[in-house]
XYZ file of C-alpha atoms in Angstrom:
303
model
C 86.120 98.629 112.255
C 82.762 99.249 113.742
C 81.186 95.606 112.968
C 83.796 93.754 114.656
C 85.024 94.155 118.418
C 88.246 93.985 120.258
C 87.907 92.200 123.670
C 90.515 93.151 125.555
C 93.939 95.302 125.978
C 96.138 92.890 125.639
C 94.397 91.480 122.351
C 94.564 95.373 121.023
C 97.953 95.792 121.747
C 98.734 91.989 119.903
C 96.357 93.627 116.738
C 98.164 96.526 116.210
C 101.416 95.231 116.385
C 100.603 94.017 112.741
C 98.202 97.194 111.895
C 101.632 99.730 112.309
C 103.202 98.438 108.927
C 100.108 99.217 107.065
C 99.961 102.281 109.170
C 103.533 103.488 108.560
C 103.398 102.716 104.693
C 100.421 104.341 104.359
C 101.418 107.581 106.509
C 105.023 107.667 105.921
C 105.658 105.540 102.028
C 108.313 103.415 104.989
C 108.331 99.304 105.092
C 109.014 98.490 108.296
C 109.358 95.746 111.044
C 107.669 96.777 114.554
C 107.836 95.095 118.062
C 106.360 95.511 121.970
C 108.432 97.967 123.855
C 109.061 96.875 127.243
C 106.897 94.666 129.814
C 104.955 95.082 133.036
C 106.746 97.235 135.275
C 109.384 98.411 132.929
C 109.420 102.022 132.387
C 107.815 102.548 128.704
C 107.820 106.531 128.526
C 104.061 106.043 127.507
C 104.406 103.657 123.983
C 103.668 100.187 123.449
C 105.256 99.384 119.868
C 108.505 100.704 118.480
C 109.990 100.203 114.446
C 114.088 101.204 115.235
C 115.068 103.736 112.721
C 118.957 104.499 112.078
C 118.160 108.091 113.658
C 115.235 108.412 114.616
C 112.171 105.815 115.926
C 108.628 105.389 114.740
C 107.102 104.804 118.152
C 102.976 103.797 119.008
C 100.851 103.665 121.466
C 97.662 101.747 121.753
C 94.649 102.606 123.856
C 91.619 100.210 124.835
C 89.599 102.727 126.029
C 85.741 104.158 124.616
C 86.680 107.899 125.212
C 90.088 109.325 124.331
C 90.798 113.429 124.661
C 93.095 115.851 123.876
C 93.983 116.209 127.216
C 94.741 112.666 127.754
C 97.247 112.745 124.038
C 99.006 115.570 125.872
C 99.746 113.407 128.969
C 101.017 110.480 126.712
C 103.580 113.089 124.422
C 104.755 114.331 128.045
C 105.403 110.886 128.782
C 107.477 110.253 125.314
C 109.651 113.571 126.231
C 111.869 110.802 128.432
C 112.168 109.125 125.890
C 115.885 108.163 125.131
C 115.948 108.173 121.169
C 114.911 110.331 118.747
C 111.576 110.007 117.153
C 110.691 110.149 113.816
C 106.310 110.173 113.985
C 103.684 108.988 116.980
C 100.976 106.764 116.404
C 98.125 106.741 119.047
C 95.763 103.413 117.799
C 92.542 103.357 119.569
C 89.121 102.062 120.167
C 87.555 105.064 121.121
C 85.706 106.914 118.921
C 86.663 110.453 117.471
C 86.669 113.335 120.303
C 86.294 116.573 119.191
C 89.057 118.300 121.666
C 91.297 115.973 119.105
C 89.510 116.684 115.725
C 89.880 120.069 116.341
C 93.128 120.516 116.506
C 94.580 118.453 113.673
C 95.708 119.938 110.502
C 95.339 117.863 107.856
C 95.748 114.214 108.544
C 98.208 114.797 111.737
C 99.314 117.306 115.161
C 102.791 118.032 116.042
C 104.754 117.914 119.093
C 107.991 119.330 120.163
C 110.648 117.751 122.508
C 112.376 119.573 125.343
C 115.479 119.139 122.909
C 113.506 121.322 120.392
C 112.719 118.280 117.543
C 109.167 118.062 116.588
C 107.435 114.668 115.164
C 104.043 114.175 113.654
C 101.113 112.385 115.736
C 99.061 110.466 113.652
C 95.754 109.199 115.267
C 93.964 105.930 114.165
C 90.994 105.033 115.426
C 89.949 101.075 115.138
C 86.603 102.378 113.526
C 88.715 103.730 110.478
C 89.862 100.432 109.799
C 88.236 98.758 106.787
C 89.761 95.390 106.440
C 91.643 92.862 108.736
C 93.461 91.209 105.747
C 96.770 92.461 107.535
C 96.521 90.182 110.339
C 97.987 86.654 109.839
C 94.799 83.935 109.388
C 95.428 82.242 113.165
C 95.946 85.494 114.789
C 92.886 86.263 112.887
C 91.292 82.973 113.757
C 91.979 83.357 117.337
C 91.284 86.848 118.113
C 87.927 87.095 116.224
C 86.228 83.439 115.984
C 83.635 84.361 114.814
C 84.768 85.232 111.096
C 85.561 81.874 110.845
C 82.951 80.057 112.160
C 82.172 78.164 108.855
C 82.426 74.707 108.580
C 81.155 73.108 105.944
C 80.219 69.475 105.841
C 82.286 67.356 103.516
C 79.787 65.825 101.073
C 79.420 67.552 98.147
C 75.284 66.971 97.920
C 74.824 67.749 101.924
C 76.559 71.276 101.292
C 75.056 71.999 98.839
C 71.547 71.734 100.025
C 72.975 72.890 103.628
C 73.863 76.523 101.705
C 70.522 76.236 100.167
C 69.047 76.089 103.797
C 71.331 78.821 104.819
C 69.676 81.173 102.198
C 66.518 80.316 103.539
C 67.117 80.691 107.018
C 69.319 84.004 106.640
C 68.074 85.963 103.780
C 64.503 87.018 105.002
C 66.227 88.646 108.352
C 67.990 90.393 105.969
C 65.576 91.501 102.977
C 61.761 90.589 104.148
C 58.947 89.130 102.406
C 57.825 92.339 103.298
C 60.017 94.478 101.671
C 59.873 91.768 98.294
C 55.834 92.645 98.523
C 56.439 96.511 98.114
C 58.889 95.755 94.687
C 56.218 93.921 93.411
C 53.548 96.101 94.137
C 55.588 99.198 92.602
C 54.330 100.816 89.286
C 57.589 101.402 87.509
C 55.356 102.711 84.651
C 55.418 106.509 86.626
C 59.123 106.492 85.967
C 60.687 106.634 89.028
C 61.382 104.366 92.284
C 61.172 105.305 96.039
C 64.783 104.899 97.383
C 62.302 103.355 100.234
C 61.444 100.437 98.318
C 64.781 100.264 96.503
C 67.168 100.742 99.304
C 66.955 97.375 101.174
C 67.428 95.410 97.843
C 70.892 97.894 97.524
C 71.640 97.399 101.343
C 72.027 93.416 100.366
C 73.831 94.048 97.468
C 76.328 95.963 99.215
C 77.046 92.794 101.746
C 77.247 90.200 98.647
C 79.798 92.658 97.233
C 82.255 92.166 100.147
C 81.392 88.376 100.328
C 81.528 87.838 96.693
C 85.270 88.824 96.791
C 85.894 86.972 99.778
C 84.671 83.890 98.106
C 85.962 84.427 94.808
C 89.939 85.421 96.846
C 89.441 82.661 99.255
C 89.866 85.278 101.423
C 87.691 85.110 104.912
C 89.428 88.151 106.603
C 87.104 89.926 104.522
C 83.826 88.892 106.468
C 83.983 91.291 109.181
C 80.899 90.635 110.764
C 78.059 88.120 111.301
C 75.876 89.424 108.277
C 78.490 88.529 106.024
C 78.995 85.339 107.412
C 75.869 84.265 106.989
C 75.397 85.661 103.093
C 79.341 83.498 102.992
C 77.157 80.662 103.563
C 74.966 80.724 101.134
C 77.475 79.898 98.607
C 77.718 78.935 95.957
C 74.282 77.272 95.826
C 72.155 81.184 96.515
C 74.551 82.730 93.392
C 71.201 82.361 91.242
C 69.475 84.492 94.030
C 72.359 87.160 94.205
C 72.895 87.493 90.410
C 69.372 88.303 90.692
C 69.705 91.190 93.117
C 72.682 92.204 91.381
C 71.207 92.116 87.974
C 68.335 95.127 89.359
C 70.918 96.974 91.049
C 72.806 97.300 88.000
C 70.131 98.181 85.951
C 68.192 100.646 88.182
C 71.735 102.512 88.675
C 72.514 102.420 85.383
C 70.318 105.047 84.212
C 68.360 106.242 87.734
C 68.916 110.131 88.982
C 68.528 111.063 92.442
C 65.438 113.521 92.520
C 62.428 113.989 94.730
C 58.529 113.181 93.873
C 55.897 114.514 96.759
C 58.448 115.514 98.718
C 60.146 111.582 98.863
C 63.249 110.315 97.621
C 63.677 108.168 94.504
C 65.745 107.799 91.871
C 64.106 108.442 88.322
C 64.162 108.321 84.432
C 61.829 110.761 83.716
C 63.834 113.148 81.864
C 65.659 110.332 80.059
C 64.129 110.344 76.111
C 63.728 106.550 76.116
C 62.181 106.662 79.629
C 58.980 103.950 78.976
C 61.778 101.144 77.116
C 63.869 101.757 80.538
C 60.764 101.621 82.952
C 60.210 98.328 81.211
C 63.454 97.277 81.918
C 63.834 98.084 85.339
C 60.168 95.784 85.942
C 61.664 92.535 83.575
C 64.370 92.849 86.588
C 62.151 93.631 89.497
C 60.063 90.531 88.335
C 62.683 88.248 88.047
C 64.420 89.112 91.334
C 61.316 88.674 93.412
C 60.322 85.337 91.769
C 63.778 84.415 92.334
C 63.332 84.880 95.864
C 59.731 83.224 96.064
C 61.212 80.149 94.586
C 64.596 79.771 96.400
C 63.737 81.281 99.927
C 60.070 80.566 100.521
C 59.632 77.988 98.352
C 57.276 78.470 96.222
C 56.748 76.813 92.604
């Protein structure tokens, strides 16, 4: 999960305690309960987390660390060879990012190893950056190990929030789509039939952060607001939903019928080769026009 980070081993190790049951019913179709193997100074035969199986064990361990290699995986499965149990699959969770000594080698989703006994196992690497969603976490595990997804407190009359969220929009919005970037949409001459991803793609980059936080809001849901940017949009709500209809209005309408293509050697997505191209083109402006007054009105202010 590259937009939120782990501060410590100890907190890692606590986090994926809960992250192997989504791991092992996602790799394996297998509900099950894990636990911390061993303490300091007990001998661990290199794993941190352990789900008892009737013969064999789905063992994991977890790895704070920004660089991770093949050669390092090998050290850990020599360390799991002492091992007294059988084992059943290997999870290595990590905060590293992807090494290519590792990528290399896996088939598929996995790598094997084989025990001096001659059984084999599946390793199954899962890297923290994979990780979409912290919904699996309990909310004051949640709470405690990442703050700041739940640094929202609203105050408790009605009016007050609601014209605090209105300031929130003000305040957060223009960091994330600028006056700047509402000047080129108006400016643009959607009578040529096309638009320049470059003036459409920070209206889509918003859009895709009010998607996350518009099912976060409408689930009660905060584990979805994974990092500060989504906090903020959070915020907003429900008093900016006339602003974010808005934007959500042109992005549906621009995808509707919009093709990827190239004009003068730039990017855009067009109608031109669409029959009813002008009645679309006259769309896509209605939408354009209403989004930016929209945003005129409710984040600068204007009448």
């Amino acid at each position: 999960m590259k937009n939120i980070k782990v501060r410590s081993d100890d907190e890692w190790e606590e986090l994926c305690v809960y992250l192997m049951p989504v791991m092992a019913k996602d790799y394996l179709n297998q509900n099950r309960q894990f636990y911390r193997y061993g303490g300091p100074g007990q001998v661990q035969y290199g794993l941190d987390i352990v789900s008892k199986g009737k013969d064999a064990d789905i063992i994991a361990q977890c790895k704070f660390t920004k660089a991770f290699t093949f050669r390092e995986l090998e050290r850990e499965l020599k360390e799991t060879d002492k091992y007294p149990y059988g084992i059943e699959a290997f999870f290595l969770l990590t905060t590293a990012a992807k090494h290519t000594s590792i990528e290399n080698k896996r088939y598929r989703n996995y790598l094997s190893h084989t025990r001096p006994d001659g059984s084999t196992f599946r390793i199954y690497m899962i890297y923290w950056d994979d990780i979409h969603s912290v919904k699996f976490l309990p909310e004051d595990v949640l709470k405690r190990l990442f703050p700041e997804v739940f640094d929202i407190n609203p105050p408790q009359d009605e009016m007050s929030f609601h014209n605090t969220q209105l300031e929130n929009l003000r305040f957060f919005i223009p960091s994330l789509l600028s006056v700047e970037d509402i000047i080129r949409l108006e400016s643009w001459d959607f009578n040529l039939g096309y638009i320049k991803d470059s003036v459409y793609d920070p209206f889509f980059a918003l859009w895709l952060l009010y998607r996350d936080v518009d099912f976060a809001f409408r689930h009660n849901d905060k584990s979805y607001l994974t990092n500060q940017r989504l906090v903020k949009i959070y915020k907003c709500l429900p008093a900016g939903k006339k602003f974010f209809e808005s934007l959500t209005d042109f992005k549906n309408i621009i995808q509707k019928n919009g093709i990827g293509g190239t004009v003068n050697f730039e990017s855009v997505l067009t109608v031109l080769d669409l029959d009813d191209n002008h009645i679309i083109c006259r769309r896509w402006a209605d939408a354009a026009r209403y989004l930016t007054q929209t945003y005129r009105e409710m984040i600068l202010g204007d009448s």
